CSV table of C-alpha atoms and ligand atoms in Angstrom, one decimal:
chain,number,residue,atom,x,y,z
A,1,MET,CA,-30.5,-3.9,-12.6
A,2,VAL,CA,-27.0,-4.7,-13.5
A,3,LYS,CA,-25.2,-8.0,-13.4
A,4,SER,CA,-22.2,-7.8,-11.1
A,5,LYS,CA,-19.4,-10.1,-10.0
A,6,ARG,CA,-17.6,-10.4,-6.7
A,7,PHE,CA,-15.0,-12.6,-5.1
A,8,ILE,CA,-15.9,-14.3,-1.9
A,9,PHE,CA,-13.2,-14.9,0.7
A,10,ALA,CA,-14.1,-18.6,0.7
A,11,ARG,CA,-11.3,-20.3,2.8
A,12,GLN,CA,-9.0,-19.0,5.5
A,13,PHE,CA,-5.5,-18.8,4.0
A,14,ASP,CA,-3.1,-21.4,5.1
A,15,GLY,CA,0.4,-20.1,4.2
A,16,PRO,CA,0.6,-18.4,0.8
A,17,PRO,CA,-3.0,-17.6,-0.6
A,18,LYS,CA,-4.2,-19.9,-3.4
A,19,GLU,CA,-6.7,-19.3,-6.1
A,20,SER,CA,-9.0,-21.9,-4.6
A,21,ASP,CA,-9.3,-19.7,-1.5
A,22,PHE,CA,-11.6,-17.4,-3.5
A,23,GLN,CA,-15.0,-18.0,-5.1
A,24,LEU,CA,-16.4,-15.9,-7.9
A,25,VAL,CA,-20.1,-15.2,-7.8
A,26,GLU,CA,-22.4,-13.4,-10.2
A,27,GLU,CA,-25.6,-11.7,-9.1
A,28,GLU,CA,-27.9,-8.8,-9.9
A,29,THR,CA,-27.4,-5.5,-8.1
A,30,PRO,CA,-30.4,-4.5,-5.9
A,31,GLU,CA,-32.6,-1.5,-6.7
A,32,LEU,CA,-31.1,1.7,-5.2
A,33,LYS,CA,-32.6,3.2,-2.1
A,34,ASP,CA,-32.6,6.9,-1.2
A,35,GLY,CA,-29.0,8.0,-0.7
A,36,GLU,CA,-27.4,5.1,-2.5
A,37,ILE,CA,-25.2,5.0,-5.6
A,38,LEU,CA,-24.2,2.2,-7.9
A,39,VAL,CA,-20.5,2.3,-8.7
A,40,GLU,CA,-18.8,0.5,-11.6
A,41,SER,CA,-15.2,-0.3,-10.7
A,42,LEU,CA,-12.6,0.8,-13.2
A,43,PHE,CA,-9.6,-0.4,-11.1
A,44,ASN,CA,-9.4,-2.6,-8.0
A,45,SER,CA,-6.4,-2.7,-5.7
A,46,VAL,CA,-4.5,-5.7,-4.4
A,47,ASP,CA,-2.5,-4.9,-1.3
A,48,PRO,CA,-0.4,-6.9,1.2
A,49,TYR,CA,-2.6,-6.0,4.2
A,50,MET,CA,-5.3,-8.2,2.8
A,51,ARG,CA,-3.3,-11.2,3.8
A,52,PRO,CA,-3.0,-10.5,7.6
A,53,TYR,CA,-6.4,-8.6,7.9
A,54,THR,CA,-8.4,-11.6,6.7
A,55,ARG,CA,-7.1,-13.6,9.6
A,56,GLN,CA,-9.7,-11.9,11.8
A,57,LEU,CA,-12.5,-12.1,9.3
A,58,PRO,CA,-15.2,-14.8,8.7
A,59,THR,CA,-15.2,-16.6,5.5
A,60,GLY,CA,-18.1,-16.0,3.2
A,61,ILE,CA,-17.8,-12.3,3.0
A,62,THR,CA,-16.8,-10.3,-0.1
A,63,MET,CA,-13.0,-10.2,-0.2
A,64,ILE,CA,-11.8,-7.0,1.3
A,65,GLY,CA,-10.2,-4.2,-0.7
A,66,GLU,CA,-10.4,-0.8,-2.3
A,67,GLY,CA,-11.7,0.1,-5.7
A,68,CYS,CA,-11.8,3.1,-7.9
A,69,GLY,CA,-14.9,3.5,-10.0
A,70,ARG,CA,-17.5,5.7,-11.6
A,71,VAL,CA,-21.1,6.3,-10.4
A,72,ILE,CA,-23.4,4.8,-13.0
A,73,GLU,CA,-26.7,5.2,-11.1
A,74,SER,CA,-27.4,7.6,-8.3
A,75,LYS,CA,-30.0,8.4,-5.7
A,76,SER,CA,-27.7,11.0,-4.1
A,77,SER,CA,-27.4,14.6,-5.2
A,78,ASP,CA,-23.9,14.7,-3.8
A,79,PHE,CA,-22.7,11.9,-6.0
A,80,PRO,CA,-24.2,12.4,-9.5
A,81,VAL,CA,-23.7,9.9,-12.4
A,82,GLY,CA,-20.1,10.2,-13.6
A,83,THR,CA,-18.5,11.0,-10.3
A,84,VAL,CA,-15.3,9.1,-9.7
A,85,VAL,CA,-15.0,7.6,-6.2
A,86,MET,CA,-12.8,5.4,-4.2
A,87,HIS,CA,-14.5,2.9,-1.9
A,88,ARG,CA,-13.8,-0.1,0.3
A,89,TYR,CA,-16.6,-2.4,-0.8
A,90,GLY,CA,-14.1,-5.2,-1.7
A,91,TRP,CA,-13.3,-7.3,-4.8
A,92,CYS,CA,-16.3,-6.5,-7.0
A,93,THR,CA,-17.2,-5.2,-10.4
A,94,HIS,CA,-20.1,-3.1,-9.1
A,95,ALA,CA,-20.9,-1.8,-5.6
A,96,VAL,CA,-24.1,-0.3,-4.1
A,97,LEU,CA,-22.9,2.2,-1.6
A,98,ASP,CA,-24.7,4.2,1.0
A,99,THR,CA,-23.5,7.8,0.8
A,100,LYS,CA,-25.1,8.5,4.2
A,101,ASN,CA,-22.6,6.2,5.9
A,102,LYS,CA,-20.1,8.6,7.5
A,103,ASP,CA,-17.9,6.0,9.2
A,104,PRO,CA,-14.5,7.7,8.7
A,105,GLN,CA,-12.7,4.4,8.1
A,106,ASN,CA,-15.2,3.4,5.4
A,107,ILE,CA,-16.1,6.6,3.9
A,108,ILE,CA,-16.6,7.0,0.1
A,109,ARG,CA,-14.0,9.4,-1.1
A,110,LYS,CA,-14.4,11.5,-4.3
A,111,ALA,CA,-11.5,12.0,-6.6
A,112,PRO,CA,-10.1,15.5,-6.0
A,113,ALA,CA,-11.9,18.1,-8.1
A,114,ASP,CA,-8.7,19.3,-9.7
A,115,TYR,CA,-7.3,15.8,-10.4
A,116,PRO,CA,-5.3,16.2,-13.6
A,117,LYS,CA,-7.0,14.8,-16.7
A,118,ASP,CA,-3.6,13.4,-17.9
A,119,LEU,CA,-3.0,11.2,-14.9
A,120,PRO,CA,-4.4,7.7,-14.8
A,121,LEU,CA,-7.3,7.2,-12.3
A,122,SER,CA,-5.5,4.1,-11.1
A,123,LEU,CA,-3.1,6.4,-9.3
A,124,LEU,CA,-5.9,7.1,-6.8
A,125,LEU,CA,-5.2,3.6,-5.6
A,126,GLY,CA,-1.5,4.1,-5.7
A,127,ALA,CA,0.8,7.2,-5.5
A,128,VAL,CA,-2.2,9.5,-5.0
A,129,GLY,CA,-4.1,7.1,-2.8
A,130,MET,CA,-3.6,4.9,0.2
A,131,PRO,CA,0.0,3.7,-0.6
A,132,GLY,CA,1.0,7.3,-1.4
A,133,MET,CA,-0.3,8.5,1.9
A,134,THR,CA,1.4,5.7,3.7
A,135,ALA,CA,4.8,6.7,2.2
A,136,TYR,CA,4.3,10.4,2.7
A,137,TYR,CA,2.9,10.5,6.2
A,138,GLY,CA,4.6,7.4,7.5
A,139,LEU,CA,8.0,8.9,6.5
A,140,MET,CA,7.4,12.6,7.2
A,141,LYS,CA,5.5,12.3,10.5
A,142,LEU,CA,7.3,9.4,12.1
A,143,CYS,CA,10.9,9.5,10.7
A,144,GLU,CA,11.0,13.3,10.3
A,145,PRO,CA,13.9,13.0,7.8
A,146,LYS,CA,16.4,15.9,7.8
A,147,GLU,CA,18.6,17.0,5.0
A,148,GLY,CA,21.8,15.0,4.8
A,149,GLU,CA,20.4,12.0,6.8
A,150,THR,CA,20.3,8.5,5.5
A,151,VAL,CA,16.9,6.9,4.9
A,152,PHE,CA,16.7,3.1,4.4
A,153,VAL,CA,13.6,1.4,3.0
A,154,ASN,CA,13.1,-2.2,2.2
A,155,GLY,CA,10.4,-3.4,-0.2
A,156,ALA,CA,11.8,-0.4,-2.1
A,157,ALA,CA,10.5,-1.2,-5.6
A,158,GLY,CA,6.9,-1.6,-4.4
A,159,ALA,CA,4.0,0.8,-4.2
A,160,VAL,CA,5.0,2.4,-0.9
A,161,GLY,CA,8.8,1.8,-0.9
A,162,SER,CA,9.4,3.4,-4.3
A,163,LEU,CA,7.7,6.6,-3.1
A,164,VAL,CA,9.5,6.6,0.3
A,165,GLY,CA,12.9,6.7,-1.4
A,166,GLN,CA,11.9,9.4,-3.8
A,167,ILE,CA,10.4,11.6,-1.0
A,168,ALA,CA,13.6,11.1,1.0
A,169,LYS,CA,15.5,12.4,-2.0
A,170,ILE,CA,13.1,15.4,-2.4
A,171,LYS,CA,13.9,16.2,1.3
A,172,GLY,CA,17.6,16.2,0.7
A,173,CYS,CA,18.4,12.8,2.2
A,174,ARG,CA,20.6,9.9,1.1
A,175,ALA,CA,18.1,7.2,0.0
A,176,VAL,CA,19.0,3.5,0.2
A,177,GLY,CA,16.7,0.7,-0.7
A,178,SER,CA,16.5,-3.1,-1.1
A,179,ALA,CA,14.4,-5.1,-3.5
A,180,GLY,CA,14.1,-8.7,-4.7
A,181,THR,CA,15.4,-8.6,-8.3
A,182,ASP,CA,18.2,-7.0,-10.2
A,183,ALA,CA,15.7,-5.3,-12.5
A,184,LYS,CA,14.0,-3.7,-9.5
A,185,VAL,CA,17.4,-2.6,-8.2
A,186,ALA,CA,18.2,-1.0,-11.6
A,187,TRP,CA,14.8,0.9,-11.5
A,188,LEU,CA,15.6,2.2,-8.0
A,189,LYS,CA,18.8,3.7,-9.3
A,190,GLU,CA,16.9,5.3,-12.2
A,191,LEU,CA,14.6,6.8,-9.6
A,192,GLY,CA,17.6,8.4,-7.9
A,193,PHE,CA,18.2,6.1,-5.0
A,194,ASP,CA,21.9,6.7,-3.9
A,195,ALA,CA,22.4,3.0,-3.3
A,196,ALA,CA,20.3,-0.1,-3.7
A,197,PHE,CA,20.8,-3.9,-3.5
A,198,ASN,CA,19.1,-7.2,-4.2
A,199,TYR,CA,18.5,-8.7,-0.8
A,200,LYS,CA,18.0,-12.1,-2.3
A,201,THR,CA,21.4,-12.3,-3.9
A,202,VAL,CA,23.7,-10.4,-1.5
A,203,SER,CA,26.0,-12.7,0.5
A,204,SER,CA,25.0,-11.0,3.7
A,205,LEU,CA,22.5,-8.4,4.5
A,206,ASP,CA,24.8,-7.0,7.2
A,207,ALA,CA,27.6,-6.5,4.7
A,208,ALA,CA,25.2,-5.0,2.1
A,209,LEU,CA,23.9,-2.5,4.6
A,210,LYS,CA,27.5,-1.6,5.7
A,211,GLU,CA,28.4,-0.9,2.1
A,212,ALA,CA,25.2,0.9,1.1
A,213,ALA,CA,24.9,3.1,4.2
A,214,PRO,CA,28.5,3.5,5.4
A,215,ASN,CA,27.5,6.4,7.8
A,216,GLY,CA,24.7,4.4,9.3
A,217,ILE,CA,20.9,4.8,9.0
A,218,ASP,CA,19.0,7.7,10.6
A,219,CYS,CA,15.5,6.8,9.3
A,220,TYR,CA,14.3,3.2,8.7
A,221,PHE,CA,11.0,2.8,6.9
A,222,ASP,CA,10.2,-0.9,7.5
A,223,ASN,CA,8.0,-2.8,5.1
A,224,VAL,CA,9.4,-6.3,5.8
A,225,GLY,CA,9.9,-6.9,9.5
A,226,ALA,CA,11.3,-10.0,11.4
A,227,ASP,CA,15.0,-11.0,10.9
A,228,PHE,CA,15.5,-8.3,8.2
A,229,SER,CA,14.6,-5.6,10.7
A,230,SER,CA,16.7,-7.1,13.5
A,231,THR,CA,19.7,-6.7,11.1
A,232,VAL,CA,18.8,-3.2,10.1
A,233,LEU,CA,18.5,-2.0,13.7
A,234,ASN,CA,22.2,-2.8,14.2
A,235,HIS,CA,23.0,-0.2,11.5
A,236,MET,CA,20.9,2.6,13.0
A,237,ASN,CA,22.5,5.8,14.3
A,238,LEU,CA,22.0,7.2,17.7
A,239,PHE,CA,18.5,8.8,18.0
A,240,GLY,CA,17.4,7.1,14.8
A,241,ARG,CA,13.7,6.9,13.9
A,242,VAL,CA,12.0,3.7,12.7
A,243,SER,CA,8.6,3.8,11.0
A,244,ILE,CA,7.1,0.3,11.2
A,245,CYS,CA,4.8,0.2,8.1
A,246,GLY,CA,4.5,-3.4,7.3
A,247,SER,CA,5.9,-6.9,8.0
A,248,ILE,CA,5.4,-8.7,4.8
A,249,SER,CA,8.0,-11.4,5.5
A,250,THR,CA,5.7,-12.8,8.2
A,251,TYR,CA,2.2,-12.4,6.7
A,252,ASN,CA,2.1,-16.1,5.7
A,253,ASP,CA,3.3,-17.4,9.0
A,254,ASN,CA,0.9,-19.5,11.0
A,255,GLU,CA,3.0,-18.9,14.2
A,256,PRO,CA,4.4,-15.5,15.2
A,257,ALA,CA,8.1,-15.1,14.5
A,258,LYS,CA,10.3,-15.4,17.6
A,259,GLY,CA,13.3,-13.1,18.6
A,260,PRO,CA,16.0,-11.9,18.5
A,261,TYR,CA,14.7,-9.2,20.8
A,262,PRO,CA,15.5,-5.7,19.7
A,263,PHE,CA,15.0,-3.9,23.0
A,264,VAL,CA,18.6,-3.5,24.1
A,265,THR,CA,19.5,-2.1,20.7
A,266,ILE,CA,16.5,0.3,20.9
A,267,LEU,CA,17.6,1.3,24.4
A,268,PHE,CA,21.3,2.0,23.8
A,269,LYS,CA,20.8,3.7,20.4
A,270,GLN,CA,17.9,5.6,21.9
A,271,LEU,CA,15.7,4.9,18.9
A,272,THR,CA,12.1,6.0,18.4
A,273,VAL,CA,10.2,3.1,16.9
A,274,THR,CA,6.6,3.7,15.9
A,275,GLY,CA,4.1,1.4,14.2
A,276,PHE,CA,1.2,3.0,12.2
A,277,ILE,CA,-1.9,2.4,10.2
A,278,VAL,CA,-2.2,5.1,7.5
A,279,THR,CA,-5.9,5.8,8.2
A,280,ARG,CA,-4.8,7.6,11.4
A,281,TRP,CA,-4.1,10.6,9.2
A,282,ILE,CA,-7.2,10.2,7.0
A,283,LYS,CA,-8.3,13.8,7.6
A,284,GLU,CA,-5.0,15.0,6.2
A,285,TRP,CA,-5.1,12.8,3.1
A,286,PRO,CA,-6.5,15.6,0.8
A,287,LYS,CA,-3.4,17.7,1.6
A,288,GLY,CA,-1.1,14.7,1.1
A,289,MET,CA,-2.8,13.8,-2.2
A,290,GLU,CA,-2.3,17.4,-3.4
A,291,GLN,CA,1.4,17.2,-2.6
A,292,MET,CA,1.8,13.9,-4.5
A,293,VAL,CA,0.0,15.3,-7.6
A,294,GLN,CA,2.2,18.4,-7.5
A,295,TRP,CA,5.5,16.4,-7.2
A,296,ILE,CA,4.3,14.1,-10.1
A,297,LYS,CA,3.5,17.1,-12.2
A,298,GLU,CA,6.9,18.7,-11.5
A,299,GLY,CA,8.6,15.4,-12.5
A,300,LYS,CA,10.1,15.0,-9.0
A,301,LEU,CA,8.1,11.8,-8.3
A,302,LYS,CA,7.9,8.9,-10.7
A,303,TYR,CA,5.6,6.0,-10.5
A,304,ARG,CA,5.1,2.6,-12.0
A,305,GLU,CA,2.1,0.4,-12.1
A,306,HIS,CA,1.9,-3.4,-12.5
A,307,VAL,CA,-1.5,-3.7,-14.2
A,308,THR,CA,-3.3,-7.0,-14.4
A,309,GLU,CA,-6.2,-7.0,-16.9
A,310,GLY,CA,-9.5,-8.5,-16.1
A,311,PHE,CA,-11.6,-8.8,-12.9
A,312,GLU,CA,-11.4,-12.6,-13.0
A,313,ASN,CA,-7.6,-12.3,-12.5
A,314,MET,CA,-7.8,-10.6,-9.1
A,315,PRO,CA,-6.7,-13.7,-7.1
A,316,LYS,CA,-3.7,-14.2,-9.5
A,317,ALA,CA,-2.8,-10.5,-9.1
A,318,PHE,CA,-2.9,-10.7,-5.3
A,319,ILE,CA,-0.9,-13.9,-5.1
A,320,GLY,CA,1.7,-12.6,-7.6
A,321,MET,CA,2.1,-9.3,-5.7
A,322,LEU,CA,2.8,-11.1,-2.5
A,323,VAL,CA,5.7,-13.0,-4.1
A,324,GLY,CA,7.1,-9.9,-5.8
A,325,GLU,CA,5.8,-10.1,-9.4
A,326,ASN,CA,5.0,-6.3,-9.2
A,327,THR,CA,7.3,-3.4,-9.7
A,328,GLY,CA,5.4,-0.3,-8.3
A,329,LYS,CA,1.7,-0.5,-7.5
A,330,ALA,CA,-0.2,-3.7,-8.3
A,331,VAL,CA,-3.7,-2.9,-9.6
A,332,VAL,CA,-6.3,-4.8,-11.6
A,333,LYS,CA,-8.0,-3.1,-14.5
A,334,LEU,CA,-11.6,-4.2,-15.0
B,1,NAP,N1,0.8,0.6,7.8
B,1,NAP,C1,0.0,0.9,6.8
B,1,NAP,O1,-0.9,1.7,7.0
B,1,NAP,C2,0.3,0.3,5.5
B,1,NAP,C3,-0.3,0.8,4.3
B,1,NAP,C4,0.1,0.2,3.1
B,1,NAP,C5,1.1,-0.8,3.0
B,1,NAP,N2,1.6,-1.2,4.2
B,1,NAP,C6,2.7,-2.2,4.2
B,1,NAP,O2,3.7,-1.7,3.4
B,1,NAP,C7,4.4,-2.8,2.8
B,1,NAP,C8,4.5,-2.6,1.3
B,1,NAP,O3,3.2,-2.5,0.8
B,1,NAP,P1,3.0,-2.2,-0.8
B,1,NAP,O4,1.5,-2.0,-1.0
B,1,NAP,O5,3.9,-1.1,-1.2
B,1,NAP,O6,3.3,-3.6,-1.5
B,1,NAP,P2,4.4,-3.8,-2.6
B,1,NAP,O7,5.8,-3.4,-2.0
B,1,NAP,O8,4.0,-3.1,-3.8
B,1,NAP,O9,4.3,-5.3,-2.9
B,1,NAP,C9,4.8,-6.3,-2.0
B,1,NAP,C10,6.3,-6.5,-2.2
B,1,NAP,O10,6.8,-7.1,-1.0
B,1,NAP,C11,8.0,-7.8,-1.3
B,1,NAP,N3,8.1,-9.0,-0.5
B,1,NAP,C12,7.3,-10.1,-0.5
B,1,NAP,N4,7.8,-11.0,0.4
B,1,NAP,C13,8.9,-10.5,0.9
B,1,NAP,C14,9.8,-10.9,1.9
B,1,NAP,N5,9.7,-12.1,2.5
B,1,NAP,N6,10.9,-10.2,2.2
B,1,NAP,C15,11.0,-8.9,1.6
B,1,NAP,N7,10.2,-8.5,0.7
B,1,NAP,C16,9.1,-9.2,0.3
B,1,NAP,C17,8.0,-8.1,-2.8
B,1,NAP,O11,9.0,-7.4,-3.5
B,1,NAP,P3,10.5,-8.0,-3.6
B,1,NAP,O12,10.6,-8.5,-5.0
B,1,NAP,O13,11.3,-6.8,-3.4
B,1,NAP,O14,10.7,-9.1,-2.6
B,1,NAP,C18,6.6,-7.5,-3.3
B,1,NAP,O15,6.6,-6.9,-4.5
B,1,NAP,C19,3.7,-4.1,3.2
B,1,NAP,O16,4.3,-4.6,4.3
B,1,NAP,C20,2.3,-3.5,3.6
B,1,NAP,O17,1.6,-4.4,4.5
B,1,NAP,C21,1.3,-0.7,5.4
């Protein structure tokens, strides 16, 4: 038996999440049954979706989320001790997982057999994990960027956005991004973005977009939503494609944001606007992960991680990520 810790989602969030919305508990892990494994987390992820998803969930459950860990006890020949896995057991130091559970949305995924030894395992929660697949498939499948086109992404210095802009460059596009600090904007330029601006300090978003994307926007990868997106749509070119990935500017709202309504703009610009949840391509993830590893190894794709040390600091890391303390992927190292 092993002493494990987990965070309980103790109170429904009201506006921005607070540390008091979580409760830390310590308990002993149960004895393994046939087919079960005990995983010790190495890294846990904090992601924006945790804020809106919890709206539908009861309090008292383990706070939701993905972890990357190592099997330390096993009653499954498919997952021997030492295997590195990604799981969705939530905010915990240890997880007892049933390897016979084949629910595709909840499946335990193994690290790719050929995962390079010199890459940090935390990337399996970032560029080579869910956020990486979000950037890759959300851009490639829904925006179908073509050489010479302009791709605009907001939240551009985050886990997903920083990859979207770089993939756009790999595909021969002009990449434009916005982020919330000057240091983040400087990093976007280092990454090869053709233009980037601080959306918090520009005098008008409209003018900033006009300057950064003088020929209009062909592909819009939206991480922010609401008013921001209404403004961006006015800069779209005819037959532009919009990939609705997230809506972080509204996640803390108690009431849904109202208008302006985008339908006439979508109509006359003949835009294709598609929302997505990345797990719709889960069967294709291994291919996408391979592609991300290859680009990283070739030096075409750079990543940054914002690492918070210590399991006890998970609420702090989550709260900080939501207000923009991270550059690149926010992860917690246990
Ligand atoms: N559809 C899917 O399957 C899927 C999967 C993964 C992620 N997502 C979505 O993708 C988006 C990015 O996720 P991520 O994991 O890459 O997070 P992230 O960008 O690494 O972190 C969140 C960032 O959002 C920015 N932000 C916070 N409040 C904002 C506001 N009011 N307006 C503009 N920006 C704001 C902050 O950066 P600044 O300093 O720049 O403000 C913060 O660093 C989120 O909307 C998330 O929900 C969707």
